Amino acid sequence: MTIGFRDFSWTPAHARRPTLARIDLRIAAGERVLVVGPSGSGKSTLLHAVAGALGTTILGEATGSVDAVGRLGMVTQNPSSSVVADRIGRDVAFGPENLGLPRKEIWRRVDAALEAVDLRYGHDHLTSALSGGERHRLALAGALALEPELLLLDEPTSMLDAGLGDDVRRAVLDVVGDRTLVVVEHRFERWLDVVDRVVALDGGRIVFDGSVGEFRVASVPEALWMPGRPAPDPTVIPAELVTPVEPARIVARGMAVDQVTRTLRGTVRTRAVADLTVTLDPATITALVGPSGAGKSSALLALAGLLDPVAGSVEPPPDVGWSPQDPEIGFVATSVRREIEATPQALGREVDTEALLEAVGLAGRGDEHPYRLSGGEQRRLALAAAVAHRPGLLAMDEPTVGQDRDTWALVAGWMVSAARAGTTVVAATHDPDVPRHRELRLSHGRAVR
Amino acid sequence: MTGVATQVNPLALLAVGLAGTLGSLGVDTLPEALALATCWLVVVALASPSWRHPAFCLALVALPVVSVAWSTWMLGGRDPQTTALAAVRIFVLAWPGAVAVGYVDVARLGDYLAQTLRVPARFAAALSAALQRVGGTWRAWHDIARARRARGLRRGPGAMAFAVLVHTMREASRTSIAMDARGFAAARRRTWAEPASWTRVDVGAVLLAAVLAVTPHVM
């Protein structure tokens, strides 16, 4: 046995309900296990328990026991948090250094890991200049370089398009070989062919544990992205919540954007977007697509007037609804209700807070602290807070990453309903199911037709 | 303005910074103090990549310089000579150190602490990782300011500092989990991917530091 949970429960500090309840689970050496479940069901907590982070780094109360045997490598959900060095070579080397390997072997493993995740920059490339998807791959390379006996992955391919996701999955399996793998993923269809066993969680409890064959025909929570289930119908949002106060047309001409890393030792500029000319009209949805590192987020920021172009021009909208990749970045208040009311208050606009809470599925949760919500709930709150003032432009950065079907339907529904009501909607996304009227494909920062 | 300061290894830079402090303690007369201050101005001018950081450090040390000068003036019989000596001495004590520390490559600091000074490896690696996250704080400030700008909210320094602090603390606990998950918790005997080498520039910097630290004491 490699992993053993015995009647394990975990209640985080300040939480009322346990996030894991009475878990009994044994995973044998060499097993490949997929863990699935709706947002907030306890998947990440399960991995944290195996990694020994509960009760040490993360505060709370545990009962029962959990054991893990063997050298462990883990990739956590937020890739920015796993970066420990300023350059990608040294970042990947961190694990092998901890293992006390000789220098030659360290660099052999660094090169092999970077190649496996297809990060083809030099060792000295700055980690701060990587895109969200590239950071995901860097974190994965950092774990692969350990050549772990037990590999734990929290949504390793959620930020990647299908092709790159397949490559990364193959790389993971190559490294894992006959060792143990536990992987958490929302869009898990492609993992089903390569794992031995599936564990489904709901509300902190195991609701399914069995083979892939059994899982395919099991009755599992509606929110799971089961293979064959089409993308859910976008939720319809009442027009009075999404009709823009002032419609916006965005015109960019020959726009260039740089990613800048400034230190006292000097400034490093990386061209993220070059020579982009585009018009975004009201009542349309534009999807910015392209491989990870293509400049989607930078282009989105510049179009929203939140990042100044270094060349060309863009006419920013009078007001914008901005939904960042990391929802926590935008939180400003100590309660869900005040979070939603902050922007309308600042701009002197009316907002029907209760209707918004209801629309994003947070009715009755107005007094909770934004940080204590689950990942999916935070995404929905961030959306409500970003659009409460009914802006003319709605700009979203990977709005559906790591979301279950319920949250997905809400995010997609907001885009469709807002566009129908006259909002200009633009989203950087690699999710092919996200609704759109047209696509703007970027490659190496340039628009390709 | 050669930028050679950015090529000097972290320990040599710290030695240079310390030299200012040690040297200032040996200064007894105003001409000596002015000569030493001039030497440091020349060294910083030659070695820095630009004036931005040295000028910023000057603004930082201006407060202690002015306050020491003021109290010396009031308590030291309003003697311009004594006041000037005190002010220049504080300048030499603080400014070169502040400038030098700013150019330290924190990513390489761990390498040198562990391999040259034999500081315990886990401490060196943790310190280096923590200092590198300071750069992440600058980024977090930008991201948070941008999100607030988009939401039409005020970006007062107090509210921003608090938001960045909260964000940094939450990030730190996630990073700590990520580090432990990459073998840091169990690392007993740690190795280093890069050697802590000493080039001629590094040795030259340490020699220069020694001269500037010792000369005021023997004059």
mmCIF file with all atom_site columns, C-alpha atoms in Angstrom, chain A residues 48 51 53 57-58 72-76 78 80-87 90-103 106-107 124 127-130 135 138-139 142-143 146 259-267 301 305-308 319-322 324 326 328-332 338-344 346-347 371-372 378 385-386 389, chain B residues 3 5-10 13 49-50 52-54 56-57 98-99 101-108 110-111 115 121-122 125-126 128-130 132-133 135 138-154 162-163 166-167 170-196:
data_model
loop_
_atom_site.group_PDB
_atom_site.id
_atom_site.type_symbol
_atom_site.label_atom_id
_atom_site.label_alt_id
_atom_site.label_comp_id
_atom_site.label_asym_id
_atom_site.label_entity_id
_atom_site.label_seq_id
_atom_site.pdbx_PDB_ins_code
_atom_site.Cartn_x
_atom_site.Cartn_y
_atom_site.Cartn_z
_atom_site.occupancy
_atom_site.B_iso_or_equiv
_atom_site.pdbx_formal_charge
_atom_site.auth_seq_id
_atom_site.auth_comp_id
_atom_site.auth_asym_id
_atom_site.auth_atom_id
_atom_site.pdbx_PDB_model_num
ATOM 1   C CA . HIS A 1 48  ? -3.138  18.024 0.553   1.00 0.00 ? 48  HIS A CA 1
ATOM 2   C CA . ALA A 1 51  ? 1.106   15.426 1.002   1.00 0.00 ? 51  ALA A CA 1
ATOM 3   C CA . ALA A 1 53  ? 0.047   19.661 4.519   1.00 0.00 ? 53  ALA A CA 1
ATOM 4   C CA . THR A 1 57  ? 0.804   24.396 6.779   1.00 0.00 ? 57  THR A CA 1
ATOM 5   C CA . ILE A 1 58  ? -3.000  24.448 6.532   1.00 0.00 ? 58  ILE A CA 1
ATOM 6   C CA . LEU A 1 72  ? 6.261   12.297 -3.260  1.00 0.00 ? 72  LEU A CA 1
ATOM 7   C CA . GLY A 1 73  ? 5.869   14.843 -6.028  1.00 0.00 ? 73  GLY A CA 1
ATOM 8   C CA . MET A 1 74  ? 2.837   17.119 -6.186  1.00 0.00 ? 74  MET A CA 1
ATOM 9   C CA . VAL A 1 75  ? 1.585   19.831 -8.502  1.00 0.00 ? 75  VAL A CA 1
ATOM 10  C CA . THR A 1 76  ? -0.838  22.153 -6.746  1.00 0.00 ? 76  THR A CA 1
ATOM 11  C CA . ASN A 1 78  ? -2.392  27.450 -8.539  1.00 0.00 ? 78  ASN A CA 1
ATOM 12  C CA . SER A 1 80  ? 2.069   30.677 -9.628  1.00 0.00 ? 80  SER A CA 1
ATOM 13  C CA . SER A 1 81  ? 2.369   29.586 -6.011  1.00 0.00 ? 81  SER A CA 1
ATOM 14  C CA . SER A 1 82  ? 4.737   26.734 -6.857  1.00 0.00 ? 82  SER A CA 1
ATOM 15  C CA . VAL A 1 83  ? 7.377   28.953 -8.440  1.00 0.00 ? 83  VAL A CA 1
ATOM 16  C CA . VAL A 1 84  ? 10.414  29.045 -6.123  1.00 0.00 ? 84  VAL A CA 1
ATOM 17  C CA . ALA A 1 85  ? 13.081  30.566 -8.376  1.00 0.00 ? 85  ALA A CA 1
ATOM 18  C CA . ASP A 1 86  ? 13.352  33.479 -10.774 1.00 0.00 ? 86  ASP A CA 1
ATOM 19  C CA . ARG A 1 87  ? 14.600  31.367 -13.696 1.00 0.00 ? 87  ARG A CA 1
ATOM 20  C CA . ARG A 1 90  ? 16.709  26.732 -11.240 1.00 0.00 ? 90  ARG A CA 1
ATOM 21  C CA . ASP A 1 91  ? 13.019  26.329 -10.523 1.00 0.00 ? 91  ASP A CA 1
ATOM 22  C CA . VAL A 1 92  ? 12.915  22.804 -11.939 1.00 0.00 ? 92  VAL A CA 1
ATOM 23  C CA . ALA A 1 93  ? 16.259  22.053 -10.235 1.00 0.00 ? 93  ALA A CA 1
ATOM 24  C CA . PHE A 1 94  ? 14.762  22.754 -6.798  1.00 0.00 ? 94  PHE A CA 1
ATOM 25  C CA . GLY A 1 95  ? 13.445  19.194 -6.340  1.00 0.00 ? 95  GLY A CA 1
ATOM 26  C CA . PRO A 1 96  ? 16.599  17.381 -7.516  1.00 0.00 ? 96  PRO A CA 1
ATOM 27  C CA . GLU A 1 97  ? 18.649  19.699 -5.253  1.00 0.00 ? 97  GLU A CA 1
ATOM 28  C CA . ASN A 1 98  ? 16.509  18.626 -2.317  1.00 0.00 ? 98  ASN A CA 1
ATOM 29  C CA . LEU A 1 99  ? 17.215  14.999 -3.186  1.00 0.00 ? 99  LEU A CA 1
ATOM 30  C CA . GLY A 1 100 ? 20.949  15.727 -2.874  1.00 0.00 ? 100 GLY A CA 1
ATOM 31  C CA . LEU A 1 101 ? 21.719  14.677 -6.454  1.00 0.00 ? 101 LEU A CA 1
ATOM 32  C CA . PRO A 1 102 ? 25.073  15.473 -8.091  1.00 0.00 ? 102 PRO A CA 1
ATOM 33  C CA . ARG A 1 103 ? 25.128  18.570 -10.300 1.00 0.00 ? 103 ARG A CA 1
ATOM 34  C CA . ILE A 1 106 ? 20.356  17.633 -11.588 1.00 0.00 ? 106 ILE A CA 1
ATOM 35  C CA . TRP A 1 107 ? 20.732  19.276 -14.991 1.00 0.00 ? 107 TRP A CA 1
ATOM 36  C CA . ASP A 1 124 ? 17.751  31.445 -17.818 1.00 0.00 ? 124 ASP A CA 1
ATOM 37  C CA . THR A 1 127 ? 9.661   32.517 -14.561 1.00 0.00 ? 127 THR A CA 1
ATOM 38  C CA . SER A 1 128 ? 7.847   35.844 -14.228 1.00 0.00 ? 128 SER A CA 1
ATOM 39  C CA . ALA A 1 129 ? 7.655   36.099 -18.027 1.00 0.00 ? 129 ALA A CA 1
ATOM 40  C CA . LEU A 1 130 ? 5.708   32.828 -18.371 1.00 0.00 ? 130 LEU A CA 1
ATOM 41  C CA . ARG A 1 135 ? 3.528   28.090 -15.404 1.00 0.00 ? 135 ARG A CA 1
ATOM 42  C CA . LEU A 1 138 ? 6.753   24.508 -15.269 1.00 0.00 ? 138 LEU A CA 1
ATOM 43  C CA . ALA A 1 139 ? 5.158   23.258 -12.046 1.00 0.00 ? 139 ALA A CA 1
ATOM 44  C CA . GLY A 1 142 ? 9.314   20.566 -11.212 1.00 0.00 ? 142 GLY A CA 1
ATOM 45  C CA . ALA A 1 143 ? 7.411   17.503 -9.990  1.00 0.00 ? 143 ALA A CA 1
ATOM 46  C CA . LEU A 1 146 ? 11.858  14.419 -8.736  1.00 0.00 ? 146 LEU A CA 1
ATOM 47  C CA . GLN A 1 259 ? 5.454   41.851 -20.548 1.00 0.00 ? 259 GLN A CA 1
ATOM 48  C CA . VAL A 1 260 ? 7.868   43.725 -18.318 1.00 0.00 ? 260 VAL A CA 1
ATOM 49  C CA . THR A 1 261 ? 9.869   42.257 -15.443 1.00 0.00 ? 261 THR A CA 1
ATOM 50  C CA . ARG A 1 262 ? 11.570  44.996 -13.461 1.00 0.00 ? 262 ARG A CA 1
ATOM 51  C CA . THR A 1 263 ? 14.244  44.429 -10.859 1.00 0.00 ? 263 THR A CA 1
ATOM 52  C CA . LEU A 1 264 ? 16.989  46.711 -9.555  1.00 0.00 ? 264 LEU A CA 1
ATOM 53  C CA . ARG A 1 265 ? 19.401  44.679 -11.619 1.00 0.00 ? 265 ARG A CA 1
ATOM 54  C CA . GLY A 1 266 ? 17.649  45.630 -14.813 1.00 0.00 ? 266 GLY A CA 1
ATOM 55  C CA . THR A 1 267 ? 14.449  45.426 -16.842 1.00 0.00 ? 267 THR A CA 1
ATOM 56  C CA . LEU A 1 301 ? -5.717  43.289 -20.761 1.00 0.00 ? 301 LEU A CA 1
ATOM 57  C CA . GLY A 1 305 ? -7.594  49.342 -21.186 1.00 0.00 ? 305 GLY A CA 1
ATOM 58  C CA . LEU A 1 306 ? -5.856  47.714 -18.214 1.00 0.00 ? 306 LEU A CA 1
ATOM 59  C CA . LEU A 1 307 ? -2.399  47.449 -19.785 1.00 0.00 ? 307 LEU A CA 1
ATOM 60  C CA . ASP A 1 308 ? -0.929  50.232 -21.900 1.00 0.00 ? 308 ASP A CA 1
ATOM 61  C CA . ASP A 1 319 ? -16.069 51.070 -17.807 1.00 0.00 ? 319 ASP A CA 1
ATOM 62  C CA . VAL A 1 320 ? -15.061 47.433 -17.850 1.00 0.00 ? 320 VAL A CA 1
ATOM 63  C CA . GLY A 1 321 ? -16.009 44.203 -16.153 1.00 0.00 ? 321 GLY A CA 1
ATOM 64  C CA . TRP A 1 322 ? -12.766 42.347 -15.613 1.00 0.00 ? 322 TRP A CA 1
ATOM 65  C CA . PRO A 1 324 ? -9.076  37.700 -13.831 1.00 0.00 ? 324 PRO A CA 1
ATOM 66  C CA . ASP A 1 326 ? -7.235  34.145 -10.181 1.00 0.00 ? 326 ASP A CA 1
ATOM 67  C CA . GLU A 1 328 ? -8.989  36.177 -5.329  1.00 0.00 ? 328 GLU A CA 1
ATOM 68  C CA . ILE A 1 329 ? -6.918  38.952 -6.931  1.00 0.00 ? 329 ILE A CA 1
ATOM 69  C CA . GLY A 1 330 ? -10.002 41.123 -7.318  1.00 0.00 ? 330 GLY A CA 1
ATOM 70  C CA . PHE A 1 331 ? -11.533 40.626 -3.865  1.00 0.00 ? 331 PHE A CA 1
ATOM 71  C CA . VAL A 1 332 ? -11.721 43.795 -1.785  1.00 0.00 ? 332 VAL A CA 1
ATOM 72  C CA . ARG A 1 338 ? -20.072 43.976 0.172   1.00 0.00 ? 338 ARG A CA 1
ATOM 73  C CA . GLU A 1 339 ? -17.893 42.445 -2.514  1.00 0.00 ? 339 GLU A CA 1
ATOM 74  C CA . ILE A 1 340 ? -20.770 42.706 -4.983  1.00 0.00 ? 340 ILE A CA 1
ATOM 75  C CA . GLU A 1 341 ? -21.766 46.211 -3.907  1.00 0.00 ? 341 GLU A CA 1
ATOM 76  C CA . ALA A 1 342 ? -18.265 47.749 -3.958  1.00 0.00 ? 342 ALA A CA 1
ATOM 77  C CA . THR A 1 343 ? -18.086 48.799 -7.618  1.00 0.00 ? 343 THR A CA 1
ATOM 78  C CA . PRO A 1 344 ? -21.703 49.996 -8.076  1.00 0.00 ? 344 PRO A CA 1
ATOM 79  C CA . ALA A 1 346 ? -17.980 53.597 -6.158  1.00 0.00 ? 346 ALA A CA 1
ATOM 80  C CA . LEU A 1 347 ? -19.599 54.490 -9.498  1.00 0.00 ? 347 LEU A CA 1
ATOM 81  C CA . TYR A 1 371 ? -11.858 33.715 1.004   1.00 0.00 ? 371 TYR A CA 1
ATOM 82  C CA . ARG A 1 372 ? -13.844 30.941 2.657   1.00 0.00 ? 372 ARG A CA 1
ATOM 83  C CA . GLN A 1 378 ? -15.168 32.196 -5.731  1.00 0.00 ? 378 GLN A CA 1
ATOM 84  C CA . ALA A 1 385 ? -18.535 41.473 -8.474  1.00 0.00 ? 385 ALA A CA 1
ATOM 85  C CA . ALA A 1 386 ? -16.992 42.241 -11.867 1.00 0.00 ? 386 ALA A CA 1
ATOM 86  C CA . HIS A 1 389 ? -22.109 47.801 -12.353 1.00 0.00 ? 389 HIS A CA 1
ATOM 87  C CA . GLY B 2 3   ? 26.718  47.981 -14.468 1.00 0.00 ? 3   GLY B CA 1
ATOM 88  C CA . ALA B 2 5   ? 27.739  45.766 -9.769  1.00 0.00 ? 5   ALA B CA 1
ATOM 89  C CA . THR B 2 6   ? 25.194  43.355 -11.254 1.00 0.00 ? 6   THR B CA 1
ATOM 90  C CA . GLN B 2 7   ? 27.986  40.893 -12.126 1.00 0.00 ? 7   GLN B CA 1
ATOM 91  C CA . VAL B 2 8   ? 29.426  40.802 -8.620  1.00 0.00 ? 8   VAL B CA 1
ATOM 92  C CA . ASN B 2 9   ? 28.396  37.772 -6.556  1.00 0.00 ? 9   ASN B CA 1
ATOM 93  C CA . PRO B 2 10  ? 26.061  38.294 -3.587  1.00 0.00 ? 10  PRO B CA 1
ATOM 94  C CA . LEU B 2 13  ? 28.345  42.753 -2.728  1.00 0.00 ? 13  LEU B CA 1
ATOM 95  C CA . PRO B 2 49  ? 23.855  50.228 -14.191 1.00 0.00 ? 49  PRO B CA 1
ATOM 96  C CA . SER B 2 50  ? 21.858  53.458 -13.721 1.00 0.00 ? 50  SER B CA 1
ATOM 97  C CA . ARG B 2 52  ? 17.751  55.293 -10.391 1.00 0.00 ? 52  ARG B CA 1
ATOM 98  C CA . HIS B 2 53  ? 18.493  52.889 -7.565  1.00 0.00 ? 53  HIS B CA 1
ATOM 99  C CA . PRO B 2 54  ? 21.405  54.881 -6.003  1.00 0.00 ? 54  PRO B CA 1
ATOM 100 C CA . PHE B 2 56  ? 16.376  56.137 -4.416  1.00 0.00 ? 56  PHE B CA 1
ATOM 101 C CA . CYS B 2 57  ? 18.781  54.939 -1.693  1.00 0.00 ? 57  CYS B CA 1
ATOM 102 C CA . ALA B 2 98  ? 21.850  50.259 0.793   1.00 0.00 ? 98  ALA B CA 1
ATOM 103 C CA . VAL B 2 99  ? 23.001  50.531 -2.821  1.00 0.00 ? 99  VAL B CA 1
ATOM 104 C CA . VAL B 2 101 ? 22.248  45.238 -1.048  1.00 0.00 ? 101 VAL B CA 1
ATOM 105 C CA . GLY B 2 102 ? 19.834  46.323 -3.782  1.00 0.00 ? 102 GLY B CA 1
ATOM 106 C CA . TYR B 2 103 ? 22.033  44.749 -6.450  1.00 0.00 ? 103 TYR B CA 1
ATOM 107 C CA . VAL B 2 104 ? 22.280  41.381 -4.675  1.00 0.00 ? 104 VAL B CA 1
ATOM 108 C CA . ASP B 2 105 ? 20.949  38.596 -6.887  1.00 0.00 ? 105 ASP B CA 1
ATOM 109 C CA . VAL B 2 106 ? 18.797  36.908 -4.244  1.00 0.00 ? 106 VAL B CA 1
ATOM 110 C CA . ALA B 2 107 ? 18.412  33.878 -6.490  1.00 0.00 ? 107 ALA B CA 1
ATOM 111 C CA . ARG B 2 108 ? 22.159  33.211 -6.135  1.00 0.00 ? 108 ARG B CA 1
ATOM 112 C CA . GLY B 2 110 ? 21.470  30.762 -1.304  1.00 0.00 ? 110 GLY B CA 1
ATOM 113 C CA . ASP B 2 111 ? 24.204  29.197 -3.456  1.00 0.00 ? 111 ASP B CA 1
ATOM 114 C CA . GLN B 2 115 ? 28.630  26.700 -0.546  1.00 0.00 ? 115 GLN B CA 1
ATOM 115 C CA . ALA B 2 121 ? 21.480  24.261 3.281   1.00 0.00 ? 121 ALA B CA 1
ATOM 116 C CA . ARG B 2 122 ? 17.794  24.288 4.195   1.00 0.00 ? 122 ARG B CA 1
ATOM 117 C CA . ALA B 2 125 ? 17.423  27.667 0.282   1.00 0.00 ? 125 ALA B CA 1
ATOM 118 C CA . ALA B 2 126 ? 14.432  28.897 2.285   1.00 0.00 ? 126 ALA B CA 1
ATOM 119 C CA . SER B 2 128 ? 16.672  32.553 -1.073  1.00 0.00 ? 128 SER B CA 1
ATOM 120 C CA . ALA B 2 129 ? 13.156  31.380 -2.005  1.00 0.00 ? 129 ALA B CA 1
ATOM 121 C CA . ALA B 2 130 ? 11.567  33.838 0.429   1.00 0.00 ? 130 ALA B CA 1
ATOM 122 C CA . GLN B 2 132 ? 12.727  35.872 -4.435  1.00 0.00 ? 132 GLN B CA 1
ATOM 123 C CA . ARG B 2 133 ? 9.076   36.165 -3.539  1.00 0.00 ? 133 ARG B CA 1
ATOM 124 C CA . GLY B 2 135 ? 9.715   40.286 -6.583  1.00 0.00 ? 135 GLY B CA 1
ATOM 125 C CA . TRP B 2 138 ? 5.737   43.766 -6.809  1.00 0.00 ? 138 TRP B CA 1
ATOM 126 C CA . ARG B 2 139 ? 3.786   41.696 -9.320  1.00 0.00 ? 139 ARG B CA 1
ATOM 127 C CA . ALA B 2 140 ? 0.938   41.098 -6.853  1.00 0.00 ? 140 ALA B CA 1
ATOM 128 C CA . TRP B 2 141 ? 0.736   44.848 -6.222  1.00 0.00 ? 141 TRP B CA 1
ATOM 129 C CA . HIS B 2 142 ? 0.333   45.409 -9.964  1.00 0.00 ? 142 HIS B CA 1
ATOM 130 C CA . ASP B 2 143 ? -2.266  42.669 -10.384 1.00 0.00 ? 143 ASP B CA 1
ATOM 131 C CA . ILE B 2 144 ? -4.299  43.854 -7.411  1.00 0.00 ? 144 ILE B CA 1
ATOM 132 C CA . ALA B 2 145 ? -4.052  47.512 -8.471  1.00 0.00 ? 145 ALA B CA 1
ATOM 133 C CA . ARG B 2 146 ? -5.220  46.537 -11.958 1.00 0.00 ? 146 ARG B CA 1
ATOM 134 C CA . ALA B 2 147 ? -8.193  44.564 -10.629 1.00 0.00 ? 147 ALA B CA 1
ATOM 135 C CA . ARG B 2 148 ? -9.187  47.522 -8.445  1.00 0.00 ? 148 ARG B CA 1
ATOM 136 C CA . ARG B 2 149 ? -8.789  49.970 -11.289 1.00 0.00 ? 149 ARG B CA 1
ATOM 137 C CA . ALA B 2 150 ? -11.095 47.778 -13.387 1.00 0.00 ? 150 ALA B CA 1
ATOM 138 C CA . ARG B 2 151 ? -13.610 47.823 -10.560 1.00 0.00 ? 151 ARG B CA 1
ATOM 139 C CA . GLY B 2 152 ? -13.469 51.604 -10.247 1.00 0.00 ? 152 GLY B CA 1
ATOM 140 C CA . LEU B 2 153 ? -12.185 51.385 -6.670  1.00 0.00 ? 153 LEU B CA 1
ATOM 141 C CA . ARG B 2 154 ? -9.773  53.642 -4.871  1.00 0.00 ? 154 ARG B CA 1
ATOM 142 C CA . PHE B 2 162 ? -3.167  45.472 3.352   1.00 0.00 ? 162 PHE B CA 1
ATOM 143 C CA . ALA B 2 163 ? -4.475  43.644 0.260   1.00 0.00 ? 163 ALA B CA 1
ATOM 144 C CA . VAL B 2 166 ? -3.045  39.285 2.774   1.00 0.00 ? 166 VAL B CA 1
ATOM 145 C CA . HIS B 2 167 ? -2.311  38.015 -0.715  1.00 0.00 ? 167 HIS B CA 1
ATOM 146 C CA . ARG B 2 170 ? -1.906  33.266 1.402   1.00 0.00 ? 170 ARG B CA 1
ATOM 147 C CA . GLU B 2 171 ? 0.636   32.777 -1.379  1.00 0.00 ? 171 GLU B CA 1
ATOM 148 C CA . ALA B 2 172 ? 3.361   31.968 1.149   1.00 0.00 ? 172 ALA B CA 1
ATOM 149 C CA . SER B 2 173 ? 1.389   29.107 2.633   1.00 0.00 ? 173 SER B CA 1
ATOM 150 C CA . ARG B 2 174 ? 0.664   27.714 -0.848  1.00 0.00 ? 174 ARG B CA 1
ATOM 151 C CA . THR B 2 175 ? 4.333   28.050 -1.781  1.00 0.00 ? 175 THR B CA 1
ATOM 152 C CA . SER B 2 176 ? 5.351   26.295 1.394   1.00 0.00 ? 176 SER B CA 1
ATOM 153 C CA . ILE B 2 177 ? 3.100   23.356 0.451   1.00 0.00 ? 177 ILE B CA 1
ATOM 154 C CA . ALA B 2 178 ? 4.555   23.331 -3.057  1.00 0.00 ? 178 ALA B CA 1
ATOM 155 C CA . MET B 2 179 ? 8.132   23.397 -1.724  1.00 0.00 ? 179 MET B CA 1
ATOM 156 C CA . ASP B 2 180 ? 7.502   20.538 0.685   1.00 0.00 ? 180 ASP B CA 1
ATOM 157 C CA . ALA B 2 181 ? 5.841   18.601 -2.121  1.00 0.00 ? 181 ALA B CA 1
ATOM 158 C CA . ARG B 2 182 ? 9.123   18.866 -4.021  1.00 0.00 ? 182 ARG B CA 1
ATOM 159 C CA . GLY B 2 183 ? 11.146  17.186 -1.332  1.00 0.00 ? 183 GLY B CA 1
ATOM 160 C CA . PHE B 2 184 ? 12.069  20.246 0.730   1.00 0.00 ? 184 PHE B CA 1
ATOM 161 C CA . ALA B 2 185 ? 10.462  18.943 3.940   1.00 0.00 ? 185 ALA B CA 1
ATOM 162 C CA . ALA B 2 186 ? 12.537  15.753 3.782   1.00 0.00 ? 186 ALA B CA 1
ATOM 163 C CA . ALA B 2 187 ? 15.771  17.262 2.409   1.00 0.00 ? 187 ALA B CA 1
ATOM 164 C CA . ARG B 2 188 ? 18.601  16.179 4.695   1.00 0.00 ? 188 ARG B CA 1
ATOM 165 C CA . ARG B 2 189 ? 21.628  16.528 2.467   1.00 0.00 ? 189 ARG B CA 1
ATOM 166 C CA . ARG B 2 190 ? 20.946  19.171 -0.144  1.00 0.00 ? 190 ARG B CA 1
ATOM 167 C CA . THR B 2 191 ? 23.063  19.819 -3.239  1.00 0.00 ? 191 THR B CA 1
ATOM 168 C CA . TRP B 2 192 ? 23.207  22.902 -5.447  1.00 0.00 ? 192 TRP B CA 1
ATOM 169 C CA . ALA B 2 193 ? 22.553  23.090 -9.173  1.00 0.00 ? 193 ALA B CA 1
ATOM 170 C CA . GLU B 2 194 ? 25.049  25.892 -9.657  1.00 0.00 ? 194 GLU B CA 1
ATOM 171 C CA . PRO B 2 195 ? 28.525  26.372 -8.165  1.00 0.00 ? 195 PRO B CA 1
ATOM 172 C CA . ALA B 2 196 ? 29.341  29.405 -6.032  1.00 0.00 ? 196 ALA B CA 1
#
